[in-house]
Tab-separated table of C-alpha atoms and ligand atoms in Angstrom:
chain	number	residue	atom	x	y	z
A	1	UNK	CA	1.829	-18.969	23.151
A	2	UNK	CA	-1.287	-16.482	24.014
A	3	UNK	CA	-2.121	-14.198	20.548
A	4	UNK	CA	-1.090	-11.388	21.985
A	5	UNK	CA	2.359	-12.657	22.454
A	6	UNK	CA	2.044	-14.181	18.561
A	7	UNK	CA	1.222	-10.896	17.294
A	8	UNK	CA	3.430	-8.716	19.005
A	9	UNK	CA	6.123	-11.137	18.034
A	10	UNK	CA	5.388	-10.678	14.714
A	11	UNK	CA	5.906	-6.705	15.180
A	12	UNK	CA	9.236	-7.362	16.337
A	13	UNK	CA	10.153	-10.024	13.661
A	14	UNK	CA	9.218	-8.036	11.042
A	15	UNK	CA	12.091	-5.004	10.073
A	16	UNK	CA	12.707	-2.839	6.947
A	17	UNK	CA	14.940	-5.995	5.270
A	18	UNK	CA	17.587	-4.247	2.605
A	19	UNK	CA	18.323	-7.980	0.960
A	20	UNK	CA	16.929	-10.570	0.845
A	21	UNK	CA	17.889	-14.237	-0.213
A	22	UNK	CA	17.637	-15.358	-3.389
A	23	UNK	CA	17.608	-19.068	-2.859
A	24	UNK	CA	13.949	-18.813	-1.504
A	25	UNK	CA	11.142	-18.397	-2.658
A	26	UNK	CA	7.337	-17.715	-1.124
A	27	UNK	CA	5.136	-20.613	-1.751
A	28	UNK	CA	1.729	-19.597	-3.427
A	29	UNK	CA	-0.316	-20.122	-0.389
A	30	UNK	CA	1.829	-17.571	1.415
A	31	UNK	CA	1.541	-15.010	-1.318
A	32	UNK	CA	-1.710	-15.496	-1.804
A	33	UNK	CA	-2.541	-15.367	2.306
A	34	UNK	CA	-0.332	-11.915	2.394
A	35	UNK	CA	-2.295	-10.107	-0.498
A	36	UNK	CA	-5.666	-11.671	0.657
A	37	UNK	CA	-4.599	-9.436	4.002
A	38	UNK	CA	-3.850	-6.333	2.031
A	39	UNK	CA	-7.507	-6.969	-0.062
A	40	UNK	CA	-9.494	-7.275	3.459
A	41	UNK	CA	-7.716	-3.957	4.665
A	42	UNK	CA	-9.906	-0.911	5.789
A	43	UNK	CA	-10.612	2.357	3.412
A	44	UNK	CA	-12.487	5.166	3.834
A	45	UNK	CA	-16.273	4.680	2.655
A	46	UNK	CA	-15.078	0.834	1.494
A	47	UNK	CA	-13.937	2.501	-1.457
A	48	UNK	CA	-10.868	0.419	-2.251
A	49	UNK	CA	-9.108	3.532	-4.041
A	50	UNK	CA	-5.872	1.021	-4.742
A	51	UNK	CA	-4.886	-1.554	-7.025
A	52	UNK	CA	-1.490	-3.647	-6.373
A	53	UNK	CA	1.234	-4.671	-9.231
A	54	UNK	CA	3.147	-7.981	-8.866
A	55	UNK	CA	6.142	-6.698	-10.460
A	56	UNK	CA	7.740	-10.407	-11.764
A	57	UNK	CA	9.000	-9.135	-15.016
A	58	UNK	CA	12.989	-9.248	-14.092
A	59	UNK	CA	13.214	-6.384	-17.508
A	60	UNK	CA	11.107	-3.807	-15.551
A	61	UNK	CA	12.434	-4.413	-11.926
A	62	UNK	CA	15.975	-3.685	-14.389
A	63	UNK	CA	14.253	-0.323	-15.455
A	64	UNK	CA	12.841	0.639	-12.321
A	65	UNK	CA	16.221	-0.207	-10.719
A	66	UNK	CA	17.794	3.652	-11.831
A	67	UNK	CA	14.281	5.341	-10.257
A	68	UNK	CA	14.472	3.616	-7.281
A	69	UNK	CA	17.328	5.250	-5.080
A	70	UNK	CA	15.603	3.554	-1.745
A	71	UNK	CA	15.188	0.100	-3.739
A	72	UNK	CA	18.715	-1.040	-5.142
A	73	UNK	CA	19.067	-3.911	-2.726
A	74	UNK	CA	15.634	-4.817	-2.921
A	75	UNK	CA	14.686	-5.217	-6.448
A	76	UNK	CA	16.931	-7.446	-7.658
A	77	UNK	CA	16.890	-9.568	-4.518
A	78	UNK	CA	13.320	-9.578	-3.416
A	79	UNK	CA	10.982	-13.227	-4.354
A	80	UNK	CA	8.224	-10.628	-4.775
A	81	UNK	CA	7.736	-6.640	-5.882
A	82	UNK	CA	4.889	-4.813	-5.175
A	83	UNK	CA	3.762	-1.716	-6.794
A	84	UNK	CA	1.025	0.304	-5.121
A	85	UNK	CA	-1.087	2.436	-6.535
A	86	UNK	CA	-3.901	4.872	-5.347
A	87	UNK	CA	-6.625	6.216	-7.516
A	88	UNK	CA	-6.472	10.156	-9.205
A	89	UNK	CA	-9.145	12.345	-8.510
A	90	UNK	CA	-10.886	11.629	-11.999
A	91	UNK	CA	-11.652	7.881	-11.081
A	92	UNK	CA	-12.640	9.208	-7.306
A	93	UNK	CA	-15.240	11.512	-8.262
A	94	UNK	CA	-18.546	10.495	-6.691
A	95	UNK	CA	-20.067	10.176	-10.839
A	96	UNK	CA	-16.978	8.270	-12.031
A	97	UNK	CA	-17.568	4.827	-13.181
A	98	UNK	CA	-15.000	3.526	-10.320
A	99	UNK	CA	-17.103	4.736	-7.842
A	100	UNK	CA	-20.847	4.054	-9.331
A	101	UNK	CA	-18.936	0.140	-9.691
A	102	UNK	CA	-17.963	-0.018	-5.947
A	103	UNK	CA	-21.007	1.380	-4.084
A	104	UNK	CA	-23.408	-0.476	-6.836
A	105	UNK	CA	-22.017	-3.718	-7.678
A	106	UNK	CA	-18.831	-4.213	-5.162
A	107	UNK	CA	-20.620	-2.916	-2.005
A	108	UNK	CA	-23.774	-3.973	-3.324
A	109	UNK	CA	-25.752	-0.781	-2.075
A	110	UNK	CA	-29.586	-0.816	-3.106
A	111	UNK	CA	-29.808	2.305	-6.132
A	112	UNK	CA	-31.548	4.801	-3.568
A	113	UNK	CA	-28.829	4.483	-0.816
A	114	UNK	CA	-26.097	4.484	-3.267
A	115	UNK	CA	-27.446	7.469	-4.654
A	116	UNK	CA	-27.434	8.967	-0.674
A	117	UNK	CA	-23.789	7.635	-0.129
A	118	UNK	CA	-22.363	9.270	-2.916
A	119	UNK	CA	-23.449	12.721	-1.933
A	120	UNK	CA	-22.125	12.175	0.972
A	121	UNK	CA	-19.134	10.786	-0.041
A	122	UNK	CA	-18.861	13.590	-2.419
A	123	UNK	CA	-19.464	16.315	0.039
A	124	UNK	CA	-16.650	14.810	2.414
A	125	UNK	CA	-14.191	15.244	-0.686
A	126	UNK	CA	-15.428	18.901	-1.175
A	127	UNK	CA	-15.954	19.839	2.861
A	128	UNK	CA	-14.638	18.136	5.368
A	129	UNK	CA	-11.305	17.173	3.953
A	130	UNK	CA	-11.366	19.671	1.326
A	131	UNK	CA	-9.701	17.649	-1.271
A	132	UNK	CA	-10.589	19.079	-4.633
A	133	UNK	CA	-8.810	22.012	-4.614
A	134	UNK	CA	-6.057	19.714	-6.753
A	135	UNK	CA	-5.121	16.624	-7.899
A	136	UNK	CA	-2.541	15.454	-5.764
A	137	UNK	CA	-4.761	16.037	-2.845
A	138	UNK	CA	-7.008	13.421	-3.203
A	139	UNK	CA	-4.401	11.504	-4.743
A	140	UNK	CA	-2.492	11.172	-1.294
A	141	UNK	CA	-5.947	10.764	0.444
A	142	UNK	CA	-6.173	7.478	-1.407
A	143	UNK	CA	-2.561	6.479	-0.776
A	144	UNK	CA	-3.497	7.067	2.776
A	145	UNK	CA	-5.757	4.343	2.471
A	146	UNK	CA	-3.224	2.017	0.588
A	147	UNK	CA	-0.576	2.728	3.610
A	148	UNK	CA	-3.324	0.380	5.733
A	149	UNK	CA	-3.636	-2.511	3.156
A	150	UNK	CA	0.631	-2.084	3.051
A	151	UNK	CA	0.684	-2.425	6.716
A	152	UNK	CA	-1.362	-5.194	6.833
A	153	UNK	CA	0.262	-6.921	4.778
A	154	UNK	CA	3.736	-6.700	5.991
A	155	UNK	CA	2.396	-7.801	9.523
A	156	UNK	CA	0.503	-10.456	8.401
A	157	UNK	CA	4.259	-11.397	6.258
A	158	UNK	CA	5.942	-11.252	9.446
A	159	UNK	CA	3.924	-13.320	11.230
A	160	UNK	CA	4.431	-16.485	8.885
A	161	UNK	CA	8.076	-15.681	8.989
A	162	UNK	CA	8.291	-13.681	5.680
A	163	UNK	CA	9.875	-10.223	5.604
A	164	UNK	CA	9.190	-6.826	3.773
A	165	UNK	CA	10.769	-3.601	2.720
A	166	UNK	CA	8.182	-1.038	2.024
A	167	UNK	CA	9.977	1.473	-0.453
A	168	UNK	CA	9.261	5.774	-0.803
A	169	UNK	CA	13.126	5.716	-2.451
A	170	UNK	CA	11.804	6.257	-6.001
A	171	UNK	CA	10.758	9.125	-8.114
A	172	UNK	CA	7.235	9.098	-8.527
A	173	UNK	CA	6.394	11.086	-11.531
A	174	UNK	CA	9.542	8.955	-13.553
A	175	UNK	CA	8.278	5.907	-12.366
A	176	UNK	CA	4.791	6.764	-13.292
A	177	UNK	CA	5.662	7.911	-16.477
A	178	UNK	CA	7.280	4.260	-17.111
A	179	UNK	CA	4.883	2.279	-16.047
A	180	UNK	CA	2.181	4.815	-18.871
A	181	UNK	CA	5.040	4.381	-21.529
A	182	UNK	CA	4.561	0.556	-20.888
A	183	UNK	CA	0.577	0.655	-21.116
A	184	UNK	CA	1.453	-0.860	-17.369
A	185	UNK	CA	-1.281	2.026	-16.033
A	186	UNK	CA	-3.554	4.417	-17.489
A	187	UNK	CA	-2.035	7.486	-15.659
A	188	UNK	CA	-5.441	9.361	-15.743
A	189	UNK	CA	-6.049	7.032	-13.185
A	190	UNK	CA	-3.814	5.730	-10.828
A	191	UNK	CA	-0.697	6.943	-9.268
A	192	UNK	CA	2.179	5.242	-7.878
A	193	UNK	CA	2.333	5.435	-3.980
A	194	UNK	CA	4.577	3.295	-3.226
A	195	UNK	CA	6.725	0.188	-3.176
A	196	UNK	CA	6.637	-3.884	-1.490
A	197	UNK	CA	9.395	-6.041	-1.612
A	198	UNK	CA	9.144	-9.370	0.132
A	199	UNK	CA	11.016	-12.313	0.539
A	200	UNK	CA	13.267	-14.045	3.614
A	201	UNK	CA	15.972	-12.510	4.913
A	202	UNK	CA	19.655	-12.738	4.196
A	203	UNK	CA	20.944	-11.351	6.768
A	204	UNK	CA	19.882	-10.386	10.320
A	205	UNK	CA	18.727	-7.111	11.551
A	206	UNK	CA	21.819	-5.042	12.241
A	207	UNK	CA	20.352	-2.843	14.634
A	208	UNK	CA	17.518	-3.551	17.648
A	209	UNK	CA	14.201	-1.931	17.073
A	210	UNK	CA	14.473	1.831	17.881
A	211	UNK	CA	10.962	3.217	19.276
A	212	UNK	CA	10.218	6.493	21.116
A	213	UNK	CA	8.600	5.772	24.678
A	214	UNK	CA	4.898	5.077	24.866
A	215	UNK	CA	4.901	7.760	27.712
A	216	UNK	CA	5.912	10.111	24.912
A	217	UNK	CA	4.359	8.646	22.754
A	218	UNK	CA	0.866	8.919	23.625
A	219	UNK	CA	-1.125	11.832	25.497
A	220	UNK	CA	-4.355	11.186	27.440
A	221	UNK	CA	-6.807	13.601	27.374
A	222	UNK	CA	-8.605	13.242	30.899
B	1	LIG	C1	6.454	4.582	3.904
B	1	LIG	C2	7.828	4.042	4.107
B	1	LIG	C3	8.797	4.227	3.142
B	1	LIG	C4	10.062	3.670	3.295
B	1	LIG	N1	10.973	3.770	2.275
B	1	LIG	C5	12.114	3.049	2.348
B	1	LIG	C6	12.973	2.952	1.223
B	1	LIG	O1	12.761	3.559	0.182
B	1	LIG	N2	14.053	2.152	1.308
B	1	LIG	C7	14.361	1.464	2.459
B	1	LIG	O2	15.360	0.733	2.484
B	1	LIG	N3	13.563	1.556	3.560
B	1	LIG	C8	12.456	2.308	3.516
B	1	LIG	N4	11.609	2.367	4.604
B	1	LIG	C9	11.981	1.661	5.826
B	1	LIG	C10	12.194	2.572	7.054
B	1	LIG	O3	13.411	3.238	6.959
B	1	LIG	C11	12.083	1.708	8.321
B	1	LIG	O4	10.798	1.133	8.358
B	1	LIG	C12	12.338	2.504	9.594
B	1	LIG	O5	13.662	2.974	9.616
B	1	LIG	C13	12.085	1.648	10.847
B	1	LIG	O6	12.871	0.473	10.826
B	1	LIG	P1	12.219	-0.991	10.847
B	1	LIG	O7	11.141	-1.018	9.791
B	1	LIG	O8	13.360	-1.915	10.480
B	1	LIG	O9	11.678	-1.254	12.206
B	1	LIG	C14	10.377	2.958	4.477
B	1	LIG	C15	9.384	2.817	5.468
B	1	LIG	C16	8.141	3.330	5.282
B	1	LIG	C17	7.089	3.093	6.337
């Protein structure tokens, strides 16, 4: 089979599963293969603003379970439960010690172009996306970012035959506050965006993939 065919196969394997069986589990390598997708995923500047939460304590999935109006099926069903979060403005700040980290010792920029990227970086936030003006705006601009590595990773899921749900169905600022009440997350800095569940199947699809058109789609501009 060409890798076009592979991948596009994959698209069509993979679908928003509601339940998933309980008598399998995903073997390490798979796991491990599925996150190392998510941690090669694109961000804006390389700046990484996400960190992911294997949720395998069965007590917290229990409390998250009344939250969670678009995960009932999934949490208590799912071999693996994902948390993402995205970064607060605090920690995105061009000064704060998240970024300094990244462009010094993650991205490994020389002290004179870090400096350079930075003010850059910071006059994108300010300017061109105009993202200070609160918090939750450059909070969402990270969980933009963490949408990719979420993508990613349920393609690359779906093409070694594992499925996904990715999960909105929650109330952030509860679920947030949970997680701080646990000393899960420091709530200064990160967010919840959004929820993973993985796992195999146990049932089929019950409906064929619904698309609009590609003619409408996309628009050429000639
Ligand atoms: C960001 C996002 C949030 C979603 N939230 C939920 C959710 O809370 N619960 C759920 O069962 N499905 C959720 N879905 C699944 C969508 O309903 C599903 O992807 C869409 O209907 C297309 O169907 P398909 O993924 O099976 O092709 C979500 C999907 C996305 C991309």
């Amino acid at each position: 089979m060409s890798t076009k065919q592979e991948i596009i196969n994959a698209f069509h394997y993979r679908f928003a599963c509601k339940v998933f069986d309980t008598t399998k589990n995903i073997s390490d390598e798979d796991f491990e293969f599925i996150l190392e997708t998510g941690r090669l995923s694109p961000s804006s500047f390389g700046l990484e603003p996400w960190k992911i939460l294997v949720v395998e304590n069965k007590t917290l999935r229990q409390e998250i379970m009344p939250l969670a109006w678009g995960a009932q099926t999934q949490l208590p069903t799912a071999d693996k439960f994902l948390i993402i979060l995205s970064r607060k403005k605090e920690s995105l700040l061009p000064e704060s010690d998240y970024i300094q980290n990244q462009v010094n010792h993650v991205l490994e920029m020389p002290a004179e172009v870090a400096e350079a990227y930075t003010a850059h970086f910071g006059n994108f936030l300010k300017n061109d996306f105009d993202l200070l003006v609160d918090d939750r705006r450059v909070f969402d601009w990270a969980s933009r970012q963490a949408y990719l590595a979420m993508a990613n990773m349920m393609t690359s899921a779906a093409a070694i035959g594992i499925d996904s749900c990715p999960i909105e169905g929650f109330d952030m600022k509860a679920v947030e506050q949970l997680l701080a009440d646990k000393n899960v997350i420091n709530s200064e800095e990160f967010g919840v965006s959004a929820m993973l569940a993985f796992g195999y199947r146990a049932n089929p699809p019950s409906r064929d993939k619904k698309r609009q058109s590609l003619e409408t789609l996309i628009e050429t501009i000639y």
